[in-house]
Tab-separated table of C-alpha atoms in Angstrom:
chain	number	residue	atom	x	y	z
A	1	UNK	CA	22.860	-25.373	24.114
A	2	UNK	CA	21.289	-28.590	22.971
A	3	UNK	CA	17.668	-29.272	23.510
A	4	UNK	CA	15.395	-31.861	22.928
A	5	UNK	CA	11.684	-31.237	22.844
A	6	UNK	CA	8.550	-33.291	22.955
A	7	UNK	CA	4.680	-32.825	23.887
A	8	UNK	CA	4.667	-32.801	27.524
A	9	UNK	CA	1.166	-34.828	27.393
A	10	UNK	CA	-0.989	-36.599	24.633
A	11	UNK	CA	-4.405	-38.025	24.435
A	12	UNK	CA	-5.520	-40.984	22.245
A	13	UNK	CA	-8.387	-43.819	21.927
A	14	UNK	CA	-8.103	-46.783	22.032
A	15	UNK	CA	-7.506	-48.590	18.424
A	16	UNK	CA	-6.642	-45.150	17.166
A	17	UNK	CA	-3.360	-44.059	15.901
A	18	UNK	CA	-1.037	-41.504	17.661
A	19	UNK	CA	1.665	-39.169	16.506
A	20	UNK	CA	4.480	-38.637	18.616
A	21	UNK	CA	6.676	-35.644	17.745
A	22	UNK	CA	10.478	-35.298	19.056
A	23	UNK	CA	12.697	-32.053	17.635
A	24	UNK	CA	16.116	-31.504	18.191
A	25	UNK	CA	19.214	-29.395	18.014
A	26	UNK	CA	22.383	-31.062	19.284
A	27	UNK	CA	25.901	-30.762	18.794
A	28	UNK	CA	26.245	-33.127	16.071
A	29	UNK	CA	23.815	-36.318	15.624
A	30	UNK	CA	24.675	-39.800	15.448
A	31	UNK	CA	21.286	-41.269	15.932
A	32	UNK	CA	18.217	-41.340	17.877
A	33	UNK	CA	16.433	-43.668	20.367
A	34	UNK	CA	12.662	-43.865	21.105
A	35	UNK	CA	12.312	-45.889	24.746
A	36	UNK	CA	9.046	-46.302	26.592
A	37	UNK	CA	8.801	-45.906	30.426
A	38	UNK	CA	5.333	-46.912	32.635
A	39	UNK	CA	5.258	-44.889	35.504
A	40	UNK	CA	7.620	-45.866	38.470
A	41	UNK	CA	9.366	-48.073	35.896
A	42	UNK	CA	12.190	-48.627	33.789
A	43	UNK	CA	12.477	-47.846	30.347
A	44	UNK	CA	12.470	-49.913	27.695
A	45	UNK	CA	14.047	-49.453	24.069
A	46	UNK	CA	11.573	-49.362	21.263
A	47	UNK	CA	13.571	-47.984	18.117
A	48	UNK	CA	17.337	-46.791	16.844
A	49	UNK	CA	17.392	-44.203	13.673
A	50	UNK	CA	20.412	-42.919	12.317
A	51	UNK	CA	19.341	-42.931	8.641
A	52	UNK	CA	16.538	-40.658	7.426
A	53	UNK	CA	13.492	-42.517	6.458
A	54	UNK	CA	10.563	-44.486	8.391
A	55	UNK	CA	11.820	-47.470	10.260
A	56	UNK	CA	8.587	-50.098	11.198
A	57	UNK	CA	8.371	-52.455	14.204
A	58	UNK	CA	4.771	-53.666	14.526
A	59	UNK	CA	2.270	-51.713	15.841
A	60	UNK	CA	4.959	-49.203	16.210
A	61	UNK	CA	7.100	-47.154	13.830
A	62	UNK	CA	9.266	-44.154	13.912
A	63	UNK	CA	10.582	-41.499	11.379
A	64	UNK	CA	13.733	-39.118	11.119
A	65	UNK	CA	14.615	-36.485	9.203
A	66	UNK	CA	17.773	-35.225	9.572
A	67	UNK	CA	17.739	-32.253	8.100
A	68	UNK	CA	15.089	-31.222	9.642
A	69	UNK	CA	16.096	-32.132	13.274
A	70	UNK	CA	12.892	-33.994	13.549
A	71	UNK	CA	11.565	-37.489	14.850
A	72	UNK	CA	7.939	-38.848	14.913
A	73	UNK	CA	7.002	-42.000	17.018
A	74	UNK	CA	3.683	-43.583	15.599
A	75	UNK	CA	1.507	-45.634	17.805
A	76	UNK	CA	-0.929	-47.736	15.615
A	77	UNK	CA	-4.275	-49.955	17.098
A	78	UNK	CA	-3.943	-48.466	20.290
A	79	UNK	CA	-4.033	-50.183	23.488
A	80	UNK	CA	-4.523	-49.239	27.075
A	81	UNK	CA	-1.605	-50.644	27.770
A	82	UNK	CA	0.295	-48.432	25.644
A	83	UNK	CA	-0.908	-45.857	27.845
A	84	UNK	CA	2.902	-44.369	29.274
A	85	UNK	CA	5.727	-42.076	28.824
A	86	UNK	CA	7.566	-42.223	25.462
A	87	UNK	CA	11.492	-40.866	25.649
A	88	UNK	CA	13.127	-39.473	22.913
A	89	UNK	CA	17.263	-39.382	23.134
A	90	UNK	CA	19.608	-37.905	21.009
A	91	UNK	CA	23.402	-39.118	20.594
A	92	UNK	CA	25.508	-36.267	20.407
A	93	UNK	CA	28.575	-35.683	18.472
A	94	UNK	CA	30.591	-36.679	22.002
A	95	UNK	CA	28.198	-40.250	21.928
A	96	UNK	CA	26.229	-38.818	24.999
A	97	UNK	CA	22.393	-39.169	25.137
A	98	UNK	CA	20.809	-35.730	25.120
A	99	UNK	CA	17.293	-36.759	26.571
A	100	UNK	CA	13.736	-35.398	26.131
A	101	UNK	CA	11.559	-34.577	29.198
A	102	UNK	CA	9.397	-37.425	27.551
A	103	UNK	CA	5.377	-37.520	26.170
A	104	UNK	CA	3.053	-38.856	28.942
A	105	UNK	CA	0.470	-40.525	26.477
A	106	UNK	CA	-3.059	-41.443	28.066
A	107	UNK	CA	-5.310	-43.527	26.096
A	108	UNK	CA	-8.836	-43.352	26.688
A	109	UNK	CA	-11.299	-46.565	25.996
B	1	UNK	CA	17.152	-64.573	33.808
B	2	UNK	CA	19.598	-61.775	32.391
B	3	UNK	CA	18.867	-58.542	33.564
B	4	UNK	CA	19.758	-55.227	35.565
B	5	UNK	CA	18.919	-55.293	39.471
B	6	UNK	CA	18.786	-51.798	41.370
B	7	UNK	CA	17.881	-52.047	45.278
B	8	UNK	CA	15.797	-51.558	47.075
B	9	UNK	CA	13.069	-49.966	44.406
B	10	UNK	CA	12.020	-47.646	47.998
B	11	UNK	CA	14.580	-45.448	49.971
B	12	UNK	CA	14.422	-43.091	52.922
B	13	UNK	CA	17.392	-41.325	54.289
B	14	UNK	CA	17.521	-38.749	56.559
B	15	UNK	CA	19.356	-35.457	55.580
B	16	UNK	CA	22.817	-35.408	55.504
B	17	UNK	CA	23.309	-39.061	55.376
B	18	UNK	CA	25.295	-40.929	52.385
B	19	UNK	CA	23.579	-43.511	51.025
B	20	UNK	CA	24.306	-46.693	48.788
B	21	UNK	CA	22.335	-47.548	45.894
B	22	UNK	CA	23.161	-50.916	44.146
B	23	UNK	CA	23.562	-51.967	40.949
B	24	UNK	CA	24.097	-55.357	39.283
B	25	UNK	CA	23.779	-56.424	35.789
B	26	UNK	CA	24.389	-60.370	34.381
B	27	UNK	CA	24.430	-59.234	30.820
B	28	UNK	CA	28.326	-59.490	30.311
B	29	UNK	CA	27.618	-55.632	29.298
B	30	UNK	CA	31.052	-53.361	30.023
B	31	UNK	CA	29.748	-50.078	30.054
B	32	UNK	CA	27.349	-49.162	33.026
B	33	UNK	CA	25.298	-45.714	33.511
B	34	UNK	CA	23.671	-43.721	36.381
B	35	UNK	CA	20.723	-41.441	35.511
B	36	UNK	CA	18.772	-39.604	37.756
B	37	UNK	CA	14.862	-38.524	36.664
B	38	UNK	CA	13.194	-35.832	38.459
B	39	UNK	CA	9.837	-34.641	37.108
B	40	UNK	CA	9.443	-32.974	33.878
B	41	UNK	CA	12.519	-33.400	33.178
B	42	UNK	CA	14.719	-35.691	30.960
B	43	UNK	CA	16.913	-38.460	32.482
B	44	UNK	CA	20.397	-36.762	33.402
B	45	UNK	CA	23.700	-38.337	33.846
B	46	UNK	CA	25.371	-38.831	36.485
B	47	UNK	CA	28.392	-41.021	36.085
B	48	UNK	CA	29.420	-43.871	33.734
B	49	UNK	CA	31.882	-46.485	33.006
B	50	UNK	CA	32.935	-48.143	30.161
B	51	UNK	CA	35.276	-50.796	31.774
B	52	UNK	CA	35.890	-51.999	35.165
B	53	UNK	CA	37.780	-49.699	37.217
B	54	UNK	CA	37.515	-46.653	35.264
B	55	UNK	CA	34.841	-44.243	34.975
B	56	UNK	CA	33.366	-40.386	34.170
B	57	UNK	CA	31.872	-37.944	35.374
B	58	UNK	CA	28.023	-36.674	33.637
B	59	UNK	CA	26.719	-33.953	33.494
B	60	UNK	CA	25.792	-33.921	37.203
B	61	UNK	CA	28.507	-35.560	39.415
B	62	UNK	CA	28.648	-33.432	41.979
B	63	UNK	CA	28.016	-34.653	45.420
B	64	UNK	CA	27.515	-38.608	44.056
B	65	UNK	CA	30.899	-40.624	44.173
B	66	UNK	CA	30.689	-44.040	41.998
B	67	UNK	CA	33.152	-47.384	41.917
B	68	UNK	CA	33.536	-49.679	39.494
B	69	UNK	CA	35.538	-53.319	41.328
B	70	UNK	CA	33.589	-55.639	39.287
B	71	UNK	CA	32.129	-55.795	35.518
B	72	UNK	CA	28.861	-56.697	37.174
B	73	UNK	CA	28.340	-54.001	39.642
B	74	UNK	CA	28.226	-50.051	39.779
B	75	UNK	CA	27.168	-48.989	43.072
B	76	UNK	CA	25.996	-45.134	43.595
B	77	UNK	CA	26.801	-43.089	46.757
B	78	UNK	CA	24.781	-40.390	47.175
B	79	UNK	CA	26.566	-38.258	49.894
B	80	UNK	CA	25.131	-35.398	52.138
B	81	UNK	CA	27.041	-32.903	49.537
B	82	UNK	CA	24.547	-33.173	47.035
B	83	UNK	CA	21.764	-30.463	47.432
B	84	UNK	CA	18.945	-31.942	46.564
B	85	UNK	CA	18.816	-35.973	46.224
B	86	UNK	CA	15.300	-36.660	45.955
B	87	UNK	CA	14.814	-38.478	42.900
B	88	UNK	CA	14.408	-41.382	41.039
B	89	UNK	CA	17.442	-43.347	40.074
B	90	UNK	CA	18.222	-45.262	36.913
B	91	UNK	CA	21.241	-47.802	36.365
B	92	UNK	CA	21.746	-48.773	32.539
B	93	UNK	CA	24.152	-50.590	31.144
B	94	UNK	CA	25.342	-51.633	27.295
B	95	UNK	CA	26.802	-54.342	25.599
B	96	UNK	CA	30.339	-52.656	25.084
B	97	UNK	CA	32.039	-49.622	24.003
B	98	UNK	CA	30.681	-48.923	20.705
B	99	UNK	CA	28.796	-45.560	21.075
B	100	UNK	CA	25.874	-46.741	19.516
B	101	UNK	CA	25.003	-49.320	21.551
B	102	UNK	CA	21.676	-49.577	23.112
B	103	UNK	CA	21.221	-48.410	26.928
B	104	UNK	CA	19.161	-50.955	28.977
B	105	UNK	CA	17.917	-50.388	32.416
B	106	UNK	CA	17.339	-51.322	35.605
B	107	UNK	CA	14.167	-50.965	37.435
B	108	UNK	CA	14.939	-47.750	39.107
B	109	UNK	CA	15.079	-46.588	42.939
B	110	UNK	CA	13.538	-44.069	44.371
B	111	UNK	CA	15.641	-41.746	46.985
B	112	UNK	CA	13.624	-39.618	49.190
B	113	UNK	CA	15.437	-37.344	51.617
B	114	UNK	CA	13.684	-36.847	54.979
């Protein structure tokens, strides 16, 4: 079966930096997307990897490996409003999103 | 403003009643998604499209029914069939039919069977 898994909760200060970790086994891989979702809300894309290495956007950057079946979202200078679910999603070999139950991330002043 | 609409963001239905959720997106996007999120659990598929008046089933279609009359709109019945609709819904859509493209959504309603 394919299965994505992540931290079900994290806790972080604020201005610290947090490490996100997303594994995965899929039928095939053609890339993977970090999106963030506040509670009761929608959620929004952060970052696309397809290509092994460390992509950086800002305060935040994320890292694949894919021969390790392995992802890492990292939150730098924390704020409280970073404080919210982070969603990692696989594209399968069939181009469907395989999602992860998501990482509810509180960050503490 | 370009964006994805879902109403309303509240819904209460009593059981065995169908029930409409809407969907409209003014992106120009062609393909069109319905996810539903329960807690601790990832966001599941329910039905897509990638051009007006086709679409597929997801991984859970069973007891939703979907149409797709207009590139802008992908409205959701959820009918008395399905077992247990309490949820929270999520319409995406994406730019076209390449299979990377990124999903973006709506703000999400939340179904709550009585």
């Amino acid at each position: 079966g394919q299965n994505i898994d992540q931290p079900t909760e994290m806790t972080a200060t604020e201005g610290a930096i947090v490490q996100i970790n997303c594994t995965y086994q899929t039928s095939g891989f053609n890339g993977l997307f970090w999106y963030q979702q506040h509670a009761g809300e929608a959620p929004t894309f952060l970052s696309y990897n397809v290509l092994d290495g460390l992509e950086e956007k800002g305060r935040f950057s994320s890292f694949l490996s894919r021969s390790k079946g392995y992802s890492y979202l990292l939150l730098k200078e924390l704020q409280m409003k970073d404080s919210a679910s982070y969603l990692c999603a696989v594209l399968d070999s069939n181009y469907q999103l395989i999602w992860g139950a998501g990482t509810k991330l509180i960050i503490k002043p | 403003d370009g964006g994805i609409t879902q109403s309303p963001k509240y819904l209460f239905r009593k059981e065995g009643q169908n029930v409409t959720l809407s969907c409209e997106q003014n992106l120009n996007h062609d393909a069109m998604y319905w996810y539903r999120q329960d807690p601790g659990q990832g966001l599941r598929l329910i039905y897509y499209s990638q051009i007006v008046n086709d679409f597929q089933k997801g991984d859970i279609a069973e007891g939703y029914s979907v149409s797709r009359e207009k590139k802008e709109s992908f409205p959701l019945t959820v009918t008395s069939a399905q077992k247990n609709p309490t949820a929270f819904y999520l319409c995406a859509s994406s730019i076209g039919q390449g299979a990377t493209d990124t999903q973006y959504f709506g703000p999400g309603t939340r179904l709550t069977v009585l």
